[in-house]
Structures are given as C-alpha cells and as structure tokens.
Amino acid sequence: MQRKSETVSVTSSKRRKTSEQEYIINENTHEAIISKELFNTVQAMMANRTRTSTAPQKHLFTNVLYCEECNKGMWYKANQKGYRCGGNIKHGSYFCVNKVAVREKELKSLILGDLRKLFNTLNNGTFMETMLSKLNSKRQSMQKELKLTTKEIEICRKQKLEHVNLYTEGIINKEDLIELKQMLDAKVESLLIKKTN
C-alpha cells in the first residue's frame, strides 16, 4: 500500500493523510506473512476491544468544577446526569481513582440555595447600612491621608526653597545643595506615588 500521506507543498516537509480512494494498492506483489482470514479475524477482535468513550460536552459547570483527587476539570456525562473527573474518564483509574459523579440536579439546588441566602442577606437593610457606613469611614480616612500627603509635599517644596536661599547666602556649597535637592525630590516622588494610589 502506498500514498497513505502526501506532502502539503514542495517547500514544506509537513505531510497530510490522503483519503482511502487515493491509496495505491498492489495486491499479490509478495508472499503474505499471515493469511488474509487470520488478519481479518484479528482486526475484528481489535475493533471489539477498543474502548469508546464519549467526548467531553460543553455544559453549565464543565471545567468549573475540579476533582478533589487530581485537580482535573470535571466533565458532564449525560448517561449519569452529572459531572465526573475528566482525568478518570480520559485516562482511567490508574490516573485518578475518583469515579464519583456529582449530580447536576443536586448541584443546581445547592447553588440556588446559597444564592438565595446571599440575596436575602443583601436585601436586608441592615447589611446595606453597614456597608455604606464602612465605605464612608474608608472614604474619610482616605481623604485625611490625602490631605496629609499634600501637606508633606508642600513642606518638601518649602525646604527646597530654603536650601536654595542657604546656597545663595553661601552657608552651604553646591554639592550639599544638589544632595539635599535629590533627597527632597525622591521624597516628593514617593509622596506623589502614595497620593495617586
């Protein structure tokens, strides 16, 4: 049998499979190692032994749920009406021993119950009042911190002017002025970063 695959193009070494109609078959060109009946029997046995598994289906919780044993995503199995470990389904029990199916119906009712509790908690007026008071106190503390940071930046700018005055009066030399300026610039830069955050 020849021409089971062919190159994609002349410049590429990649190959693609050809259809069975394009195969070149030369029968009786050499002596057979096994008989045709034995070959067909073995092929039939191999076809019976192959394990067919259903492909993973997109479903509501597919790959949102994870197996507690191997941390692989769980797949929906229609015949079990639930989710099973993808590692166990694909690779078998030597990969993951978890064969437990999480029923979709039970999962939905559990999640709906939790969502109802959360909604009732959020719907409760005291919860909203508590959250608003926390937000207000946080806002006030941030405003105070912003005022302090702005004040510190202004102090640094005044110190820079004082250092320039000291230099012009001859009290400090140029190297000291440059060093003090760099220190104050670094402090102002860190304060500006703090202010923006």
mmCIF file of C-alpha atoms in Angstrom:
data_model
loop_
_atom_site.group_PDB
_atom_site.id
_atom_site.type_symbol
_atom_site.label_atom_id
_atom_site.label_comp_id
_atom_site.label_asym_id
_atom_site.label_seq_id
_atom_site.Cartn_x
_atom_site.Cartn_y
_atom_site.Cartn_z
ATOM 1 C CA MET A 1 0.000 0.000 0.000
ATOM 2 C CA GLN A 2 1.382 3.385 -0.999
ATOM 3 C CA ARG A 3 0.382 7.050 -0.890
ATOM 4 C CA LYS A 4 -1.244 6.956 2.563
ATOM 5 C CA SER A 5 0.053 10.514 3.006
ATOM 6 C CA GLU A 6 1.494 13.276 0.859
ATOM 7 C CA THR A 7 3.477 16.487 1.373
ATOM 8 C CA VAL A 8 1.468 19.658 1.807
ATOM 9 C CA SER A 9 3.672 21.607 -0.625
ATOM 10 C CA VAL A 10 7.023 21.321 -2.360
ATOM 11 C CA THR A 11 8.683 23.714 0.089
ATOM 12 C CA SER A 12 7.248 22.108 3.232
ATOM 13 C CA SER A 13 8.146 18.835 4.915
ATOM 14 C CA LYS A 14 4.718 18.590 6.560
ATOM 15 C CA ARG A 15 2.504 15.734 5.437
ATOM 16 C CA ARG A 16 -1.249 15.211 5.380
ATOM 17 C CA LYS A 17 -3.249 11.987 5.222
ATOM 18 C CA THR A 18 -4.914 11.125 1.936
ATOM 19 C CA SER A 19 -8.339 9.557 1.542
ATOM 20 C CA GLU A 20 -8.644 5.787 1.086
ATOM 21 C CA GLN A 21 -9.670 6.272 -2.554
ATOM 22 C CA GLU A 22 -6.243 7.796 -3.277
ATOM 23 C CA TYR A 23 -4.279 4.831 -1.817
ATOM 24 C CA ILE A 24 -2.209 2.851 -4.290
ATOM 25 C CA ILE A 25 -2.716 -0.853 -3.575
ATOM 26 C CA ASN A 26 -0.680 -3.503 -5.401
ATOM 27 C CA GLU A 27 -2.069 -6.898 -4.463
ATOM 28 C CA ASN A 28 -0.109 -10.171 -4.552
ATOM 29 C CA THR A 29 3.274 -8.450 -5.009
ATOM 30 C CA HIS A 30 4.913 -10.515 -2.269
ATOM 31 C CA GLU A 31 4.189 -13.586 -0.164
ATOM 32 C CA ALA A 32 1.923 -12.900 2.836
ATOM 33 C CA ILE A 33 3.326 -13.434 6.345
ATOM 34 C CA ILE A 34 -0.128 -14.315 7.717
ATOM 35 C CA SER A 35 -3.270 -15.450 5.941
ATOM 36 C CA LYS A 36 -5.966 -12.953 4.980
ATOM 37 C CA GLU A 37 -8.553 -14.793 7.156
ATOM 38 C CA LEU A 38 -6.304 -14.529 10.234
ATOM 39 C CA PHE A 39 -5.676 -10.844 9.521
ATOM 40 C CA ASN A 40 -9.421 -10.116 9.235
ATOM 41 C CA THR A 41 -10.171 -12.112 12.426
ATOM 42 C CA VAL A 42 -7.556 -10.164 14.412
ATOM 43 C CA GLN A 43 -8.821 -6.852 13.004
ATOM 44 C CA ALA A 44 -12.381 -7.747 14.110
ATOM 45 C CA MET A 45 -11.129 -8.701 17.600
ATOM 46 C CA MET A 46 -9.210 -5.417 17.887
ATOM 47 C CA ALA A 47 -12.288 -3.449 16.833
ATOM 48 C CA ASN A 48 -14.365 -5.210 19.544
ATOM 49 C CA ARG A 49 -11.764 -4.474 22.235
ATOM 50 C CA THR A 50 -11.431 -0.763 21.567
ATOM 51 C CA ARG A 51 -12.876 1.340 24.333
ATOM 52 C CA THR A 52 -15.180 4.019 23.035
ATOM 53 C CA SER A 53 -15.621 6.956 25.337
ATOM 54 C CA THR A 54 -17.924 9.877 24.909
ATOM 55 C CA ALA A 55 -16.187 13.146 24.226
ATOM 56 C CA PRO A 56 -16.490 15.873 26.861
ATOM 57 C CA GLN A 57 -19.512 18.062 26.289
ATOM 58 C CA LYS A 58 -19.851 21.744 26.996
ATOM 59 C CA HIS A 59 -22.211 22.064 29.901
ATOM 60 C CA LEU A 60 -23.069 24.514 32.659
ATOM 61 C CA PHE A 61 -20.343 23.502 35.130
ATOM 62 C CA THR A 62 -17.852 21.782 32.779
ATOM 63 C CA ASN A 63 -14.307 22.776 33.811
ATOM 64 C CA VAL A 64 -15.736 24.987 36.550
ATOM 65 C CA LEU A 65 -15.819 22.016 38.906
ATOM 66 C CA TYR A 66 -12.494 20.347 39.704
ATOM 67 C CA CYS A 67 -11.722 16.867 41.003
ATOM 68 C CA GLU A 68 -10.542 16.862 44.626
ATOM 69 C CA GLU A 69 -8.126 13.980 43.919
ATOM 70 C CA CYS A 70 -6.227 15.130 40.806
ATOM 71 C CA ASN A 71 -7.492 18.724 40.270
ATOM 72 C CA LYS A 72 -8.563 17.990 36.680
ATOM 73 C CA GLY A 73 -11.722 19.595 35.308
ATOM 74 C CA MET A 74 -14.944 17.626 35.698
ATOM 75 C CA TRP A 75 -16.927 16.681 32.591
ATOM 76 C CA TYR A 76 -20.665 16.299 32.170
ATOM 77 C CA LYS A 77 -21.809 12.738 31.462
ATOM 78 C CA ALA A 78 -25.353 12.620 30.066
ATOM 79 C CA ASN A 79 -25.880 8.949 30.942
ATOM 80 C CA GLN A 80 -25.072 9.684 34.607
ATOM 81 C CA LYS A 81 -26.809 13.088 34.622
ATOM 82 C CA GLY A 82 -23.847 14.612 36.392
ATOM 83 C CA TYR A 83 -20.172 15.507 36.365
ATOM 84 C CA ARG A 84 -17.211 13.124 36.612
ATOM 85 C CA CYS A 85 -13.467 13.606 36.818
ATOM 86 C CA GLY A 86 -12.075 14.297 33.335
ATOM 87 C CA GLY A 87 -8.791 12.596 34.212
ATOM 88 C CA ASN A 88 -10.598 9.401 35.212
ATOM 89 C CA ILE A 89 -12.789 9.433 32.108
ATOM 90 C CA LYS A 90 -9.916 10.044 29.692
ATOM 91 C CA HIS A 91 -7.061 8.068 31.290
ATOM 92 C CA GLY A 92 -8.791 5.579 33.566
ATOM 93 C CA SER A 93 -8.443 4.703 37.252
ATOM 94 C CA TYR A 94 -4.631 4.466 37.138
ATOM 95 C CA PHE A 95 -4.627 8.275 36.614
ATOM 96 C CA CYS A 96 -7.370 9.173 39.110
ATOM 97 C CA VAL A 97 -9.396 6.891 41.368
ATOM 98 C CA ASN A 98 -12.336 9.305 41.686
ATOM 99 C CA LYS A 99 -15.322 7.734 39.900
ATOM 100 C CA VAL A 100 -17.971 9.624 41.869
ATOM 101 C CA ALA A 101 -20.490 11.507 39.754
ATOM 102 C CA VAL A 102 -21.727 14.835 41.117
ATOM 103 C CA ARG A 103 -25.391 15.026 40.113
ATOM 104 C CA GLU A 104 -26.266 18.194 38.240
ATOM 105 C CA LYS A 105 -29.706 18.428 39.848
ATOM 106 C CA GLU A 106 -28.242 18.342 43.377
ATOM 107 C CA LEU A 107 -25.530 20.815 42.397
ATOM 108 C CA LYS A 108 -28.052 23.277 40.974
ATOM 109 C CA SER A 109 -30.277 23.098 44.063
ATOM 110 C CA LEU A 110 -27.251 23.604 46.343
ATOM 111 C CA ILE A 111 -26.044 26.639 44.401
ATOM 112 C CA LEU A 112 -29.552 28.110 44.164
ATOM 113 C CA GLY A 113 -29.925 27.739 47.934
ATOM 114 C CA ASP A 114 -26.642 29.569 48.518
ATOM 115 C CA LEU A 115 -27.629 32.314 46.072
ATOM 116 C CA ARG A 116 -30.994 32.754 47.821
ATOM 117 C CA LYS A 117 -29.232 33.116 51.186
ATOM 118 C CA LEU A 118 -26.856 35.673 49.687
ATOM 119 C CA PHE A 119 -29.724 37.581 48.083
ATOM 120 C CA ASN A 120 -31.667 37.649 51.356
ATOM 121 C CA THR A 121 -28.574 38.919 53.156
ATOM 122 C CA LEU A 122 -28.014 41.623 50.534
ATOM 123 C CA ASN A 123 -31.705 42.501 50.503
ATOM 124 C CA ASN A 124 -31.610 43.046 54.250
ATOM 125 C CA GLY A 125 -31.487 46.808 55.038
ATOM 126 C CA THR A 126 -29.008 46.484 57.907
ATOM 127 C CA PHE A 127 -26.419 44.900 55.637
ATOM 128 C CA MET A 128 -26.619 47.808 53.200
ATOM 129 C CA GLU A 129 -26.392 50.340 56.035
ATOM 130 C CA THR A 130 -23.333 48.569 57.449
ATOM 131 C CA MET A 131 -21.649 48.539 54.050
ATOM 132 C CA LEU A 132 -22.415 52.230 53.470
ATOM 133 C CA SER A 133 -21.021 53.222 56.867
ATOM 134 C CA LYS A 134 -17.846 51.201 56.200
ATOM 135 C CA LEU A 135 -17.461 52.867 52.803
ATOM 136 C CA ASN A 136 -17.970 56.332 54.319
ATOM 137 C CA SER A 137 -15.385 55.729 57.046
ATOM 138 C CA LYS A 138 -12.927 54.411 54.436
ATOM 139 C CA ARG A 139 -13.543 57.484 52.259
ATOM 140 C CA GLN A 140 -12.956 59.820 55.214
ATOM 141 C CA SER A 141 -9.697 58.091 56.175
ATOM 142 C CA MET A 142 -8.512 58.272 52.556
ATOM 143 C CA GLN A 143 -9.338 61.995 52.415
ATOM 144 C CA LYS A 144 -7.364 62.599 55.634
ATOM 145 C CA GLU A 145 -4.403 60.666 54.248
ATOM 146 C CA LEU A 146 -4.606 62.660 51.000
ATOM 147 C CA LYS A 147 -4.544 65.960 52.914
ATOM 148 C CA LEU A 148 -1.534 64.816 54.957
ATOM 149 C CA THR A 149 0.331 63.726 51.830
ATOM 150 C CA THR A 150 -0.416 67.049 50.095
ATOM 151 C CA LYS A 151 0.808 68.917 53.187
ATOM 152 C CA GLU A 152 4.050 66.878 53.258
ATOM 153 C CA ILE A 153 4.665 67.632 49.562
ATOM 154 C CA GLU A 154 4.221 71.354 50.241
ATOM 155 C CA ILE A 155 6.681 71.155 53.180
ATOM 156 C CA CYS A 156 9.266 69.488 50.899
ATOM 157 C CA ARG A 157 8.870 72.262 48.310
ATOM 158 C CA LYS A 158 9.385 74.935 51.002
ATOM 159 C CA GLN A 159 12.502 73.115 52.232
ATOM 160 C CA LYS A 160 13.881 73.135 48.676
ATOM 161 C CA LEU A 161 13.437 76.929 48.547
ATOM 162 C CA GLU A 162 15.145 77.282 51.944
ATOM 163 C CA HIS A 163 18.107 75.234 50.697
ATOM 164 C CA VAL A 164 18.411 77.457 47.611
ATOM 165 C CA ASN A 165 18.406 80.523 49.896
ATOM 166 C CA LEU A 166 21.125 78.931 52.072
ATOM 167 C CA TYR A 167 23.205 78.313 48.933
ATOM 168 C CA THR A 168 22.798 81.887 47.674
ATOM 169 C CA GLU A 169 23.835 83.208 51.106
ATOM 170 C CA GLY A 170 26.942 80.985 50.958
ATOM 171 C CA ILE A 171 26.045 78.888 54.027
ATOM 172 C CA ILE A 172 26.058 75.585 52.073
ATOM 173 C CA ASN A 173 28.088 74.650 48.988
ATOM 174 C CA LYS A 174 26.810 73.426 45.589
ATOM 175 C CA GLU A 175 27.399 69.698 46.346
ATOM 176 C CA ASP A 176 25.311 69.930 49.543
ATOM 177 C CA LEU A 177 22.555 71.745 47.644
ATOM 178 C CA ILE A 178 22.468 69.043 44.944
ATOM 179 C CA GLU A 179 22.424 66.251 47.558
ATOM 180 C CA LEU A 180 19.608 67.896 49.564
ATOM 181 C CA LYS A 181 17.640 68.553 46.356
ATOM 182 C CA GLN A 182 17.950 64.895 45.275
ATOM 183 C CA MET A 183 16.782 63.681 48.711
ATOM 184 C CA LEU A 184 13.765 66.002 48.655
ATOM 185 C CA ASP A 185 12.943 65.090 45.023
ATOM 186 C CA ALA A 186 12.957 61.383 45.930
ATOM 187 C CA LYS A 187 10.700 62.066 48.923
ATOM 188 C CA VAL A 188 8.288 64.136 46.798
ATOM 189 C CA GLU A 189 8.208 61.399 44.142
ATOM 190 C CA SER A 190 7.339 58.723 46.717
ATOM 191 C CA LEU A 191 4.650 61.004 48.175
ATOM 192 C CA LEU A 192 3.166 61.595 44.709
ATOM 193 C CA ILE A 193 3.038 57.832 44.122
ATOM 194 C CA LYS A 194 1.338 57.410 47.503
ATOM 195 C CA LYS A 195 -1.109 60.191 46.598
ATOM 196 C CA THR A 196 -2.118 58.574 43.296
ATOM 197 C CA ASN A 197 -2.631 55.177 44.933
#
